[in-house]
Amino acid sequence: MLKKLAFAIVAAFAGSSAGLAADIQPVLLYDVGGKFDKSFNEAAHVGAEKFSTETRISYRDFEPSSETQYEQALKRFARRKADLIVAVGVGYSVAVRNVASQYPDVKFTVIDAIIELPNVQSITFRENEGSFLVGMIAAMKTESNKIGFIGGMDIPLIRRFERGYQQGAEYVNGDITLIENYVGTTPSAWNDPIKASEMARSQYARGADIIFSAAGPSGLGVIQAAKDTGNLSIGVDSNQNHVAPGFVLTSMLKRVDLAVYMAMKEASDGSWQAGHRVMGLEEGGVDYAVDEHNKGMFTDEMKARLEQARAKIISGEIVVGDVAGSNSSH
Amino acid sequence: MAGANKKLPLWAEAGLLPTLNLLAAFLVSGLVIWGLGEDPFLALSLLVDGAFGFQEAIGYTFYYATNFVFTGLAVSVAYHAGLFNIGGEGQAMLGGLGLTLAVFLVGDTSPFLAIGLAILGAAVFGAAWAFIPAWLQAKRGSHIVITTIMFNFIASALLAYLLVGPLQRPGGQMPESADFPAGVGLVHAHDLLAMMGMEFEQSPLNVSALIALACTFAVWFMLTRTRFGYELRVVGKNHSAARFAGIPVARMTIVAMMLSGALAGMMGLNEILGEQLRLIGNFTLGYGFVGIAVAFMGRNHPVGIVLAAILFGALYQGGAELAFEMPNITRDLIVMIQGLVILFAGAMEHLFRDPIERLFMRFRAREAA
């Protein structure tokens, strides 16, 4: 008991001394997918948590319940003198543009969109490069020579995943067949695991044995369908290998956590800069996930081919195709 | 005699009962919040403070309330004619579309004309969307509840199609239109007050709140002070009697629904023309459905609707504020609190009404004795 008390006092002191240093007030805003989507938003949450435990600076976060709340949330935190507002998701682009021009003293970091304002840092990813690698994995692993892709909302940003995936698969095997579906055309497509799961079942029934889903929370439906039908799926954004061990071949990591962590870290040590930052394979922004759940599915030969392709993409020998307008500015 | 006695005095009907219902809803919410390990009293004070504690909060509360006044009035006008309009959501979407088309049509030439046309466009498109189910009800007997619900889905699909197709903002990825031309938009309350020399914090509250109040008065006047309103209510009370009295029931049905649709359509004035300044795919956010709860909580009286709308506005704004302040309280819990208020104040109003009525009867019996 006494020990605990002493510990608490020490902790409180440590906390308050950290508080004496000019702490910044970072804020993290998720998109409508919600904080614990096991994918995109959760990656952002992990990044902020890492920053917070490392620096003992606490952060605020908020889950808007609809897109119309984006602007209200941004304005609210900007008015309350937050130092840095990190908004994750392409849906924030117009809202960040509007609010950032109204509050030039507040720093904004937006992920997945490009906003050209002196107080906005835009971070985008080369999702096509990471998708290229998981496309190779799918092509090397498939037995039916048919692979599937399920996108969330049908927008250029998600088409970019598909583009890289297809190119990577064809790089391994020129006559592989790709089946593609998109859950919808509105933001609700991110939150429809039931529809995504039906699409996945239909793709498996048509002969695909591996499906890559780039669909946020909807992708959980694809993983569920893989588990139910005894096929394989590929997760996205966060490492989703643990969601259904043995049925998730790998996950295309999009290091939103790294982006959020870096933005907050830079803001706290003063090196934060407005402008555009691209995170591709070279910068460690995208990758494929290997952990205890799926390492048995990779042979040394596969790994060697993947590392070779990675080196070629970084050196520019392989150019992964892109989709116009994936990170539009407003 | 017993019927006359059963009537509660106005202060109990309009003050005591809603307060009791609200307290019961907060009590249950408080228990849940307590179960989550948060202080329910702190949560309540954050909610109230977040809704009315400072100027910006008040602005937001009345901004949300404006939406609910429009949709609540829409439900109520149809209800007085005996029609249950569940299509407020779809009519509001179409109203937003009409408004946007009007703005893009003339916004570049004359912003002033565009605003006028936009108000008209919102009402006309909303009314037109209500016309089809109304006509089907009046002439073909298709039940209005079913058709209006289905028209919500059609409206949302239509809007999604237009916003990822012809109306999508150039280079955009989300279902939203391009920005409105500069100068097209309703004046904000803080700008208006500044013109009159008063300071008010920035908030999205805009002149459409005044338009909503004007509509409230117009609906009250129409329902209680005009022959048309009287006929409308007769149709609502008894079709056969109305027909016997020579009131054209089919025409009244259609006109009442179109008025209802126009009111719902004007919700876009507040959201689109007042604040967002671009058409967004799902800008209605279920406000059309909340309108049903608002209308019934306000006992379908225009003044009651305004009060109920303010209550719901406060719950929306205070709830958002609560979610900002208490990380443990998620957006889903806020929805639960709103749901409990609807449950106690709307669906379970007899829970307190019956005992209180009995109490009043006993008092009266004693007084008489």
Coordinates of N, CA and C in Angstrom, one line a residue, chain B residues 258-333:
Chain B
M258 N -47.7 18.0 -49.3 CA -46.7 18.9 -50.0 C -46.2 20.0 -49.1
L259 N -47.1 20.5 -48.2 CA -46.7 21.5 -47.2 C -45.7 20.9 -46.3
S260 N -46.0 19.7 -45.9 CA -45.0 18.9 -45.0 C -43.7 18.8 -45.7
G261 N -43.7 18.3 -47.0 CA -42.5 18.1 -47.7 C -41.7 19.4 -47.9
A262 N -42.4 20.5 -48.1 CA -41.7 21.8 -48.3 C -41.0 22.2 -47.0
L263 N -41.7 22.0 -45.9 CA -41.1 22.3 -44.6 C -39.8 21.5 -44.4
A264 N -39.9 20.2 -44.6 CA -38.8 19.3 -44.5 C -37.7 19.7 -45.4
G265 N -38.0 20.0 -46.6 CA -37.0 20.5 -47.6 C -36.2 21.7 -47.2
M266 N -36.9 22.6 -46.4 CA -36.2 23.8 -46.0 C -35.2 23.6 -44.9
M267 N -35.1 22.3 -44.4 CA -34.0 22.0 -43.5 C -32.7 22.3 -44.1
G268 N -32.6 22.1 -45.4 CA -31.3 22.3 -46.1 C -30.8 23.8 -46.0
L269 N -31.8 24.7 -45.8 CA -31.4 26.1 -45.6 C -30.4 26.3 -44.5
N270 N -30.7 25.6 -43.4 CA -29.8 25.7 -42.2 C -28.5 25.0 -42.5
E271 N -28.5 23.7 -42.9 CA -27.3 22.9 -43.0 C -26.5 23.3 -44.2
I272 N -27.1 23.4 -45.3 CA -26.3 23.6 -46.6 C -26.0 25.1 -46.8
L273 N -27.1 25.9 -46.9 CA -27.0 27.3 -47.2 C -26.4 28.1 -46.0
G274 N -26.7 27.6 -44.8 CA -26.2 28.3 -43.6 C -24.8 28.0 -43.2
E275 N -24.4 26.7 -43.3 CA -23.1 26.4 -42.8 C -22.2 25.7 -43.7
Q276 N -22.6 24.6 -44.3 CA -21.6 23.8 -45.1 C -21.2 24.5 -46.4
L277 N -22.1 25.2 -47.0 CA -21.9 25.9 -48.3 C -21.5 25.0 -49.4
R278 N -21.9 23.7 -49.3 CA -21.7 22.7 -50.4 C -22.7 21.6 -50.1
L279 N -23.1 20.9 -51.1 CA -24.0 19.8 -50.8 C -23.2 18.6 -50.4
I280 N -23.6 18.0 -49.3 CA -22.9 16.8 -48.8 C -23.8 15.6 -48.8
G281 N -23.3 14.4 -49.2 CA -24.1 13.3 -49.5 C -25.2 13.0 -48.4
N282 N -24.8 12.9 -47.1 CA -25.8 12.5 -46.1 C -26.0 13.7 -45.1
F283 N -26.2 14.9 -45.6 CA -26.2 16.0 -44.7 C -27.4 15.9 -43.8
T284 N -28.4 15.1 -44.1 CA -29.6 15.1 -43.3 C -29.4 14.3 -42.0
L285 N -28.5 13.4 -41.9 CA -28.1 12.7 -40.7 C -29.2 12.3 -39.8
G286 N -30.3 11.8 -40.4 CA -31.4 11.3 -39.6 C -32.2 12.4 -38.9
Y287 N -32.0 13.7 -39.2 CA -32.8 14.8 -38.6 C -34.3 14.6 -39.0
G288 N -34.5 14.1 -40.2 CA -35.9 13.9 -40.6 C -36.6 12.9 -39.7
F289 N -35.9 11.9 -39.2 CA -36.5 11.0 -38.3 C -36.7 11.6 -36.9
V290 N -35.7 12.4 -36.5 CA -35.8 13.0 -35.2 C -37.0 13.9 -35.2
G291 N -37.3 14.5 -36.4 CA -38.5 15.3 -36.5 C -39.7 14.7 -35.9
I292 N -39.8 13.3 -36.1 CA -41.0 12.6 -35.7 C -41.1 12.7 -34.1
A293 N -39.9 12.4 -33.5 CA -39.9 12.5 -32.0 C -40.2 13.9 -31.6
V294 N -39.6 14.9 -32.3 CA -39.8 16.3 -31.9 C -41.3 16.6 -32.0
A295 N -42.0 16.2 -33.1 CA -43.4 16.6 -33.2 C -44.2 15.9 -32.1
F296 N -43.9 14.7 -31.8 CA -44.7 14.0 -30.8 C -44.4 14.5 -29.4
M297 N -43.2 14.9 -29.1 CA -42.9 15.4 -27.8 C -43.5 16.8 -27.7
G298 N -43.6 17.5 -28.8 CA -44.2 18.9 -28.7 C -45.7 18.8 -28.8
R299 N -46.2 17.6 -28.7 CA -47.7 17.4 -28.8 C -48.3 18.0 -30.0
N300 N -47.5 18.0 -31.1 CA -47.9 18.5 -32.4 C -48.4 19.9 -32.4
H301 N -48.0 20.7 -31.3 CA -48.4 22.1 -31.3 C -47.1 22.9 -31.7
P302 N -47.3 23.9 -32.6 CA -46.1 24.6 -33.0 C -45.1 25.1 -31.9
V303 N -45.7 25.6 -30.8 CA -44.9 26.1 -29.7 C -44.2 24.9 -29.0
G304 N -44.9 23.8 -28.8 CA -44.3 22.6 -28.3 C -43.2 22.1 -29.1
I305 N -43.4 22.2 -30.4 CA -42.3 21.7 -31.3 C -41.1 22.5 -31.2
V306 N -41.2 23.9 -31.1 CA -40.0 24.7 -30.9 C -39.3 24.3 -29.6
L307 N -40.1 24.1 -28.5 CA -39.4 23.7 -27.3 C -38.8 22.4 -27.4
A308 N -39.5 21.4 -28.0 CA -38.9 20.1 -28.1 C -37.6 20.1 -29.0
A309 N -37.7 21.0 -30.0 CA -36.5 21.1 -30.9 C -35.3 21.7 -30.2
I310 N -35.6 22.6 -29.3 CA -34.5 23.2 -28.5 C -33.9 22.1 -27.6
L311 N -34.8 21.3 -27.0 CA -34.3 20.2 -26.1 C -33.4 19.3 -26.9
F312 N -33.9 18.9 -28.1 CA -33.0 18.0 -28.9 C -31.7 18.7 -29.4
G313 N -31.9 19.9 -29.7 CA -30.7 20.7 -30.1 C -29.7 20.7 -29.0
A314 N -30.2 20.9 -27.7 CA -29.3 20.9 -26.6 C -28.7 19.5 -26.4
L315 N -29.5 18.4 -26.6 CA -28.9 17.1 -26.4 C -27.8 16.8 -27.5
Y316 N -28.0 17.3 -28.7 CA -27.0 17.1 -29.7 C -25.8 17.8 -29.4
Q317 N -25.9 19.1 -29.1 CA -24.7 19.9 -28.9 C -24.1 19.5 -27.5
G318 N -24.9 19.4 -26.5 CA -24.3 19.0 -25.2 C -23.7 17.6 -25.3
G319 N -24.3 16.8 -26.0 CA -23.8 15.4 -26.2 C -22.4 15.4 -26.9
A320 N -22.3 16.2 -28.0 CA -21.0 16.3 -28.7 C -20.0 16.8 -27.7
E321 N -20.3 17.8 -27.0 CA -19.4 18.5 -26.0 C -19.0 17.5 -25.0
L322 N -19.9 16.7 -24.5 CA -19.6 15.6 -23.5 C -18.6 14.6 -24.1
A323 N -18.9 14.2 -25.3 CA -17.9 13.3 -26.0 C -16.6 13.9 -26.1
F324 N -16.5 15.2 -26.4 CA -15.2 15.9 -26.5 C -14.5 15.8 -25.1
E325 N -15.2 16.1 -24.0 CA -14.6 16.2 -22.7 C -14.3 14.9 -22.0
M326 N -15.2 13.9 -22.2 CA -15.0 12.7 -21.5 C -14.6 11.6 -22.5
P327 N -13.4 11.2 -22.5 CA -13.0 10.2 -23.5 C -13.7 8.8 -23.3
N328 N -14.1 8.5 -22.1 CA -14.8 7.3 -21.9 C -16.2 7.2 -22.5
I329 N -16.8 8.4 -22.7 CA -18.1 8.4 -23.2 C -18.0 8.5 -24.7
T330 N -18.4 7.5 -25.4 CA -18.2 7.4 -26.8 C -19.4 8.0 -27.5
R331 N -19.3 8.1 -28.8 CA -20.4 8.7 -29.6 C -21.7 7.8 -29.5
D332 N -21.4 6.5 -29.2 CA -22.6 5.6 -29.2 C -23.4 5.8 -27.9
L333 N -22.7 6.2 -26.8 CA -23.3 6.5 -25.5 C -24.2 7.7 -25.7

